[in-house]
Short mmCIF file of C-alpha atoms and ligand atoms in Angstrom, two decimals:
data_model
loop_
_atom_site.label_atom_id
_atom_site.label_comp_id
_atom_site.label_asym_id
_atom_site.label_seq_id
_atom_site.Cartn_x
_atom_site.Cartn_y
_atom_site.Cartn_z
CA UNK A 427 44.94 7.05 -30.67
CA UNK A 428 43.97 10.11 -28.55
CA UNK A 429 40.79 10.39 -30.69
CA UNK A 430 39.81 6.56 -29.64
CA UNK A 431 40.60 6.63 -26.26
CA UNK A 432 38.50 9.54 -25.84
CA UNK A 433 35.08 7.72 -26.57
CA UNK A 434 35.99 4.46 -24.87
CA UNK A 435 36.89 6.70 -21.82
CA UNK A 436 33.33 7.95 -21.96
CA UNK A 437 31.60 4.85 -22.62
CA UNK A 438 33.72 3.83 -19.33
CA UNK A 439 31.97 6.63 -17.28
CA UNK A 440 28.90 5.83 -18.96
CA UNK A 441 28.94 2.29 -17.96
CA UNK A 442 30.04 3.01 -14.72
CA UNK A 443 27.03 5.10 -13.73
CA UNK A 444 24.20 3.20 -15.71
CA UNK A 445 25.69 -0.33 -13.71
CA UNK A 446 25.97 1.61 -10.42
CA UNK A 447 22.30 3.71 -10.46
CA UNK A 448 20.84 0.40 -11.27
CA UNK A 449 23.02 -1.00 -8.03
CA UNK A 450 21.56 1.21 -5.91
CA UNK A 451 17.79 1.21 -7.15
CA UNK A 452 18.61 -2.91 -7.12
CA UNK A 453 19.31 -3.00 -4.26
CA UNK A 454 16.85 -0.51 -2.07
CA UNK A 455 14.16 -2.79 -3.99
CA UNK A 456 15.65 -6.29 -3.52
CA UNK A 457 15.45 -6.72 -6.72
CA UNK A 458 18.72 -8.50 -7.85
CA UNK A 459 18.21 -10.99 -10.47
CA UNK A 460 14.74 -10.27 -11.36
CA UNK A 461 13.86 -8.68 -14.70
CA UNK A 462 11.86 -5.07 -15.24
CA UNK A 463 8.71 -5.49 -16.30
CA UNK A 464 7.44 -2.49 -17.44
CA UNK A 465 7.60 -0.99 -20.71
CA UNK A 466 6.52 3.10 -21.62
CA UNK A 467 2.91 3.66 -23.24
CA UNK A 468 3.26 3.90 -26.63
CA UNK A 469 1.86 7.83 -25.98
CA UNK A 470 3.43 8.04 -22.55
CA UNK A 471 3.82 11.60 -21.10
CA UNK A 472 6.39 13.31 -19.00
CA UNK A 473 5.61 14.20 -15.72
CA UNK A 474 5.55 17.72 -14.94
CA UNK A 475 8.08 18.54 -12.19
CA UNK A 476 7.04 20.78 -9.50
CA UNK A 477 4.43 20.10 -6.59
CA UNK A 478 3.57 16.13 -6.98
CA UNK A 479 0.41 14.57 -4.81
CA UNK A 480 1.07 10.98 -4.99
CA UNK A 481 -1.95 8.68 -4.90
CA UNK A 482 -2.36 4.88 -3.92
CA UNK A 483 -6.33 4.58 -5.59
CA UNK A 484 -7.30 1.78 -4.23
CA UNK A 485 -3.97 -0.59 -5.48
CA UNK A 486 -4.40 -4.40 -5.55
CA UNK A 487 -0.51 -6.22 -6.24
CA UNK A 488 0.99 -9.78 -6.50
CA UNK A 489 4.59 -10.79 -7.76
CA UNK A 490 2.71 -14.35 -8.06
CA UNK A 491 -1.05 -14.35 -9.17
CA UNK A 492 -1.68 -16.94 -6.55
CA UNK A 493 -0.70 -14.86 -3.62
CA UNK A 494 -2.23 -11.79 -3.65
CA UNK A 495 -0.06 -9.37 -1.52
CA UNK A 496 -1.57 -5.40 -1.61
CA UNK A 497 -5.39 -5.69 -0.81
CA UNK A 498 -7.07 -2.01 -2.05
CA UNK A 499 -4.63 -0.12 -0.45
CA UNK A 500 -6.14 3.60 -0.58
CA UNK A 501 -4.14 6.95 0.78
CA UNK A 502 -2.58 9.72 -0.47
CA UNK A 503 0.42 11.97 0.19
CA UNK A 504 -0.38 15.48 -0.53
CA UNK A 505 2.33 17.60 -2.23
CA UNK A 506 4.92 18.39 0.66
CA UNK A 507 3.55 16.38 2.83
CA UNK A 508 4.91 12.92 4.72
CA UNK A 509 3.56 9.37 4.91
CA UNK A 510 4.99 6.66 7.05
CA UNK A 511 4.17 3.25 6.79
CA UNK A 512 4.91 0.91 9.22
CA UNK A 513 3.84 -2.92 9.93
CA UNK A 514 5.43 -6.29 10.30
CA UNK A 515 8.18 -7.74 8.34
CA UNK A 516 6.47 -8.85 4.85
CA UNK A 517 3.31 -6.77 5.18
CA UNK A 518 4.22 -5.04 2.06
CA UNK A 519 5.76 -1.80 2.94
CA UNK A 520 8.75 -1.92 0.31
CA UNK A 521 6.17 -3.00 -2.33
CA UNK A 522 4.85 0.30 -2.24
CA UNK A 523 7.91 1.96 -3.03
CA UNK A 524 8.10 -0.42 -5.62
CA UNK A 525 4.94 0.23 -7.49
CA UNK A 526 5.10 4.15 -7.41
CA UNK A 527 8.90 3.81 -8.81
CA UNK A 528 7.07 1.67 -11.51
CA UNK A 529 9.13 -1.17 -11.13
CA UNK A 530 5.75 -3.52 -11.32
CA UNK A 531 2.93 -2.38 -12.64
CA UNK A 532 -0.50 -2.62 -10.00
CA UNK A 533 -3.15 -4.91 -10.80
CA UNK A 534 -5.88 -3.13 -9.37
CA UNK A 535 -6.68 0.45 -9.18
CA UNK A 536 -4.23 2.91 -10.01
CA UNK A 537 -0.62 4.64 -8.56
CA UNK A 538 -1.51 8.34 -9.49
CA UNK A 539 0.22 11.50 -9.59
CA UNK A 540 -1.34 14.61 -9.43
CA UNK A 541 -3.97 12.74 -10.50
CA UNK A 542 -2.16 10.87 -13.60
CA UNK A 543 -1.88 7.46 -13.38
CA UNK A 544 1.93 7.00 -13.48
CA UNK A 545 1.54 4.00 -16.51
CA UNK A 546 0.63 6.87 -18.41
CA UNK A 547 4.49 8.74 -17.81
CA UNK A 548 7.57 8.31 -19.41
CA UNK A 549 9.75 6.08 -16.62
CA UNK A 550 12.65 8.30 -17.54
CA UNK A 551 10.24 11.61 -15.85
CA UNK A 552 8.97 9.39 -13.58
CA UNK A 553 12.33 8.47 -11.85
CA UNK A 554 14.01 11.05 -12.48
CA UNK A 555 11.33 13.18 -10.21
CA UNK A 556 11.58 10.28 -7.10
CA UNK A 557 15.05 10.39 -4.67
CA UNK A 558 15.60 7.58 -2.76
CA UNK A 559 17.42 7.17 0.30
CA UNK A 560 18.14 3.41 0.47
CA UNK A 561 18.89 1.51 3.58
CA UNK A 562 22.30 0.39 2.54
CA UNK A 563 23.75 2.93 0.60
CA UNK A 564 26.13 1.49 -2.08
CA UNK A 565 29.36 3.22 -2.53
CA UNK A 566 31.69 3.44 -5.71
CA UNK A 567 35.03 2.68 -5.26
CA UNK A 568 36.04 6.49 -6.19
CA UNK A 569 36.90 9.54 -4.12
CA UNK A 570 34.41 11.15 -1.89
CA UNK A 571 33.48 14.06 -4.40
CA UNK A 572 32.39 11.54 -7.10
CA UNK A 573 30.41 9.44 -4.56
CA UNK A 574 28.03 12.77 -3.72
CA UNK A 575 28.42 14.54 -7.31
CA UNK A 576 26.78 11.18 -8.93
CA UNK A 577 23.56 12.75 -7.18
CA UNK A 578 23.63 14.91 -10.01
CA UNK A 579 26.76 14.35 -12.30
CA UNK A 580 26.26 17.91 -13.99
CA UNK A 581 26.91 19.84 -10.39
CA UNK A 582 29.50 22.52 -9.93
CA UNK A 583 31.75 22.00 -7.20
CA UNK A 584 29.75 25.09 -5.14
CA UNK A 585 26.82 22.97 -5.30
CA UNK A 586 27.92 19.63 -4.38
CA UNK A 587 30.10 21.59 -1.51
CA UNK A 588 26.33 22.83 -0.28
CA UNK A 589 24.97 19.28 -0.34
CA UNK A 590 27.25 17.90 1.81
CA UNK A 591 27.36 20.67 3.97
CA UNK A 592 23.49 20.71 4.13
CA UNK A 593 23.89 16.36 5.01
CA UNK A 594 26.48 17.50 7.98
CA UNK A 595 29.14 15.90 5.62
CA UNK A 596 31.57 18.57 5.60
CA UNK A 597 33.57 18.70 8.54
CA UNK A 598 33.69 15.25 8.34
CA UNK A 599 35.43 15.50 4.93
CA UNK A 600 37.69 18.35 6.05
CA UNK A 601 39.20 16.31 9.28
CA UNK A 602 40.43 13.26 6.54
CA UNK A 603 43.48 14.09 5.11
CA UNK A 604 43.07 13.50 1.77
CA UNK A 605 39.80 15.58 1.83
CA UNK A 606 37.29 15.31 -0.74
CA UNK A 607 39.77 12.96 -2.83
CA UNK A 608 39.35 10.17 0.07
CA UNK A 609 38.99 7.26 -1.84
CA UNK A 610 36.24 5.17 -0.51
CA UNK A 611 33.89 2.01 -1.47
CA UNK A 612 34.69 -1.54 -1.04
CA UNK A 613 38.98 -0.49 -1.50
CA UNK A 614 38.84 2.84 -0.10
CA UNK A 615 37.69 4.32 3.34
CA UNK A 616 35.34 2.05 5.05
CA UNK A 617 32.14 4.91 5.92
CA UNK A 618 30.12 4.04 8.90
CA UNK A 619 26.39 3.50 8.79
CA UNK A 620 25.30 7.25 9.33
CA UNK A 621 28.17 8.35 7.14
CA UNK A 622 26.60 6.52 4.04
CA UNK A 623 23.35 7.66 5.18
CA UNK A 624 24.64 10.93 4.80
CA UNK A 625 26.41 10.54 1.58
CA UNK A 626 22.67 9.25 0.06
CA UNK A 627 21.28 12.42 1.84
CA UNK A 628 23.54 14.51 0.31
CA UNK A 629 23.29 12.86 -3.51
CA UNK A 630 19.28 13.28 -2.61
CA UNK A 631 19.62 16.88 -1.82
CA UNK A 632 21.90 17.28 -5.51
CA UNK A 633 19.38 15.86 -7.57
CA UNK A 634 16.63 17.84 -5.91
CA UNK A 635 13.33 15.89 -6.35
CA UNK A 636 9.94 16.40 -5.91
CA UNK A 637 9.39 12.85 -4.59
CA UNK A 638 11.33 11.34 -1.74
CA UNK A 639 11.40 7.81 -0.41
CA UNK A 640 13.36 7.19 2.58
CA UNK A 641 13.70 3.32 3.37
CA UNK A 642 14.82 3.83 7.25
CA UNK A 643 17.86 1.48 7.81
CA UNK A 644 16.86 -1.44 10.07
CA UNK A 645 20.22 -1.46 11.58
CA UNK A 646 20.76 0.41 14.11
CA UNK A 647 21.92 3.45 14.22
CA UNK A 648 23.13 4.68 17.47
CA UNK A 649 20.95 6.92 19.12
CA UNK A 650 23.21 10.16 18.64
CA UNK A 651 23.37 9.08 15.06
CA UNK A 652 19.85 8.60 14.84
CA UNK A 653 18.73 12.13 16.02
CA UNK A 654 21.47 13.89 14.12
CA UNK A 655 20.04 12.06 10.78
CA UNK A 656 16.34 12.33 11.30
CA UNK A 657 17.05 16.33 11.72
CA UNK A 658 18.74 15.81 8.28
CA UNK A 659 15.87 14.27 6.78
CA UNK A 660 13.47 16.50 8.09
CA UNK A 661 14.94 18.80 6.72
CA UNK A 662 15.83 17.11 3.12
CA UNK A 663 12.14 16.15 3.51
CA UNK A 664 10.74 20.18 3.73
CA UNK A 665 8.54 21.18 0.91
CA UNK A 666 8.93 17.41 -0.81
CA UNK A 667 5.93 14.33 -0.92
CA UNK A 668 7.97 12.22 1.17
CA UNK A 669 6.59 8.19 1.72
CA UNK A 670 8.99 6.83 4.92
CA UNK A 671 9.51 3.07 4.67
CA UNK A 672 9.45 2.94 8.68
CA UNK A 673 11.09 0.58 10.93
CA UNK A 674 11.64 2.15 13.93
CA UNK A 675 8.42 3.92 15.57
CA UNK A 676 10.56 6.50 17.02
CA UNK A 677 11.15 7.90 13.45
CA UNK A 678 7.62 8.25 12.85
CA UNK A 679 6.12 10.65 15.09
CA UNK A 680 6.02 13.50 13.08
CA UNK A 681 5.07 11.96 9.79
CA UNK A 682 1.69 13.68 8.63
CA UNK A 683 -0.13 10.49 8.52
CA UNK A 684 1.18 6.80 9.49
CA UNK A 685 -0.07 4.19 7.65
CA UNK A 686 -0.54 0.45 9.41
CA UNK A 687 -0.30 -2.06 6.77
CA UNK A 688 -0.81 -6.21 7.99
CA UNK A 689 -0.67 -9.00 5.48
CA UNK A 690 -1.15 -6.22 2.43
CA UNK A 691 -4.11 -4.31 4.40
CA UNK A 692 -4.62 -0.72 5.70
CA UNK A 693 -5.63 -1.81 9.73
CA UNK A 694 -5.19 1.87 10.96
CA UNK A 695 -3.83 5.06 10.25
CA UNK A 696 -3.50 8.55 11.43
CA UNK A 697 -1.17 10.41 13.55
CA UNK A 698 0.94 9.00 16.01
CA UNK A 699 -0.89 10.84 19.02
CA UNK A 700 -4.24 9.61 17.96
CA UNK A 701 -3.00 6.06 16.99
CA UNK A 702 -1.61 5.54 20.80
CA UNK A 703 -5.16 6.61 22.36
CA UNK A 704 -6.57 3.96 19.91
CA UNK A 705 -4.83 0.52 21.76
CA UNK A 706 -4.52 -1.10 18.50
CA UNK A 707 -2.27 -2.70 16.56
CA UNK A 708 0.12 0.69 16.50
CA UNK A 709 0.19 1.20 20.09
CA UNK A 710 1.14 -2.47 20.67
CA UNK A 711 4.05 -2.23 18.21
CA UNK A 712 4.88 0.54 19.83
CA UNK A 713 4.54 -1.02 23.54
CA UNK A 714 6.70 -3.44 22.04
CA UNK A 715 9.30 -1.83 20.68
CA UNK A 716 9.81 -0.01 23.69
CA UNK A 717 10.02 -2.79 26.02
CA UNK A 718 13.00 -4.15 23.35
CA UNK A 719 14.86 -0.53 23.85
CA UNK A 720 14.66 -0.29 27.43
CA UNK A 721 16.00 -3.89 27.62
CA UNK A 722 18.59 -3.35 25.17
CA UNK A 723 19.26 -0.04 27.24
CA UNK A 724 19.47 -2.00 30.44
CA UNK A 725 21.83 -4.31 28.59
CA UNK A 726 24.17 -2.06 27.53
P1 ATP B 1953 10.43 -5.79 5.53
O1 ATP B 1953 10.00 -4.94 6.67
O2 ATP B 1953 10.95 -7.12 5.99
O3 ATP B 1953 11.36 -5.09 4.57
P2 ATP B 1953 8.09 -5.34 3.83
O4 ATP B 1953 6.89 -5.02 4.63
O5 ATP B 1953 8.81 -4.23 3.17
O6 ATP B 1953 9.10 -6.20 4.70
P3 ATP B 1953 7.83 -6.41 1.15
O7 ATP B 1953 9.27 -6.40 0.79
O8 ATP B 1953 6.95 -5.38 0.54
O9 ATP B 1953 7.63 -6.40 2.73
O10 ATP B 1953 7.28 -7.85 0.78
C1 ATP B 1953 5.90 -8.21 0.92
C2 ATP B 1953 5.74 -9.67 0.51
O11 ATP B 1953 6.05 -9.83 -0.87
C3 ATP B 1953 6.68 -10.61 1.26
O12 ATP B 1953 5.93 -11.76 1.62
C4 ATP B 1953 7.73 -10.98 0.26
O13 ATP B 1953 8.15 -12.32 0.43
C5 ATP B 1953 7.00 -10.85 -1.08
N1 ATP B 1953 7.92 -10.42 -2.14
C6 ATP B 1953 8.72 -9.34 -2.11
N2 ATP B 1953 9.42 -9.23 -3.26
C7 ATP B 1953 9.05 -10.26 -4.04
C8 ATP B 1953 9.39 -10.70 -5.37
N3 ATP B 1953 10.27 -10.03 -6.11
N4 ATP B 1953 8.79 -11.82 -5.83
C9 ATP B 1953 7.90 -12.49 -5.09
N5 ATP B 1953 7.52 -12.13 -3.83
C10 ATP B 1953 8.09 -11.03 -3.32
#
């Protein structure tokens, strides 16, 4: 019997991880229910890890041929460096991290790295080179040490210990009595919002890519919170090409280059400084949004 159970356990692991890594990619791309539709090139490569420039050459995109939604979108994020895109709800932001994921392939012009176009790569290299810190990190209902280790399953206890000391996890894991074996997820330990941001820092930090997307929560955070995770991301960000799906402008400041998409279009872009003296559509979202936070402030 032993020599049964010992495969079925496994293919129960298996399962496990396959149906949850496909939860959380789901889910950062809003893509429950809908079907991949991308296959590997019959000579497809693997992508070379190490220093990645990522390149949006001039990328056209619709889900639905009749409604066109990326219009020859053209900028790049040099290895190690940071792009933030901002823009209204439905401009396209999230598509982006979309297409260089490969979930869809472009219809016009190319998603290159290092100067490959990425239909060329294996999807296997391809994601396994891109972390992703989702807005709404999805938890397994297992103890806290699983939830982090799944960042890389094959990670000694030293290293995952390192990760979530490096996310600020730590001492937050040390104060619960049951430690690292807290059982959390939908029966467990209810984590707050920073506390799964931290736990999808911390998996991000395990699996050590060259490529990092960071969809910014749109809930918010409080302020303390905030600060305490941007530091954290900053820091997982060092030395990584790093695209910041922005919704907050506060977040943005220091990203290398911000990006201002509307309806699918590049309007502006450049650094936060430079976009203010402009008075266009940046510095009114940013007028904007901090009318909303001194009102909420005033509120409070
Ligand atoms: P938000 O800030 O609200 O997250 P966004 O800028 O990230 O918005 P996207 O998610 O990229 O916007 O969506 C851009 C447009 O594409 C939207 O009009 C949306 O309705 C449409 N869209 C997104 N996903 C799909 C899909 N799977 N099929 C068809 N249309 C889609």
């Amino acid at each position: 019997l032993i020599q049964l159970y010992i495969p079925l356990n496994f293919l129960g692991v298996l399962y496990r991880e396959i149906r949850q890594a496909l939860t959380d990619i789901e889910r950062m791309f809003g893509l429950m229910g809908t079907h991949r539709e991308v296959a590997d090139a019959p000579d497809a490569q693997p992508l070379a890890r190490g220093a990645a420039d990522v390149r949006f050459d001039h990328v056209g995109f619709a889900y639905d041929p009749a409604r066109k939604i990326l219009h020859d979108v053209d900028f790049a994020i040099p290895a190690g460096h940071t792009v933030a895109v901002v823009g209204h709800s439905g401009s396209g932001k999230s598509t982006l991290a979309r297409l260089l994921f490969r979930f869809y392939d472009v219809q016009g012009g190319a998603v290159r790295i290092n100067g490959q176009d990425i239909r060329q790569l294996t999807q296997d290299s391809l994601r396994a080179a891109i972390g992703i810190v989702p807005q709404d990190t999805v938890l397994f209902n297992d103890t806290l040490f699983y939830n982090i280790q799944y960042g890389r399953p094959d990670a000694s206890r030293d290293e995952v210990e390192a990760a979530a000391r490096a996310a600020q996890l730590e001492s937050f894991i040390e104060r619960l009595p049951d430690g690292w074996e807290t059982r959390v997820g939908e029966r467990g330990l209810k984590l707050s919002g920073g506390e799964k941001q931290r736990v999808a820092i911390a998996r991000t930090l395990l699996k050590n890519p060259d490529i990092l997307i960071f969809d910014e929560a749109t809930s918010a955070l409080d302020s303390q919170t905030e600060k305490a995770i941007q530091a954290q991301l900053d820091a997982a960000a060092r030395g990584r090409t790093t695209l910041v799906i922005a919704h907050r402008l506060s977040t943005v400041m220091n990203a290398d280059e911000i990006i201002v998409l509307d309806q699918g279009h590049i309007v502006e872009r450049g650094h936060h400084t430079d976009l203010l003296a402009r008075g266009g559509a940046y510095a009114r979202m940013w007028q904007l949004q901090q009318q909303e936070e001194a009102t909420a402030a005033a509120e409070a």
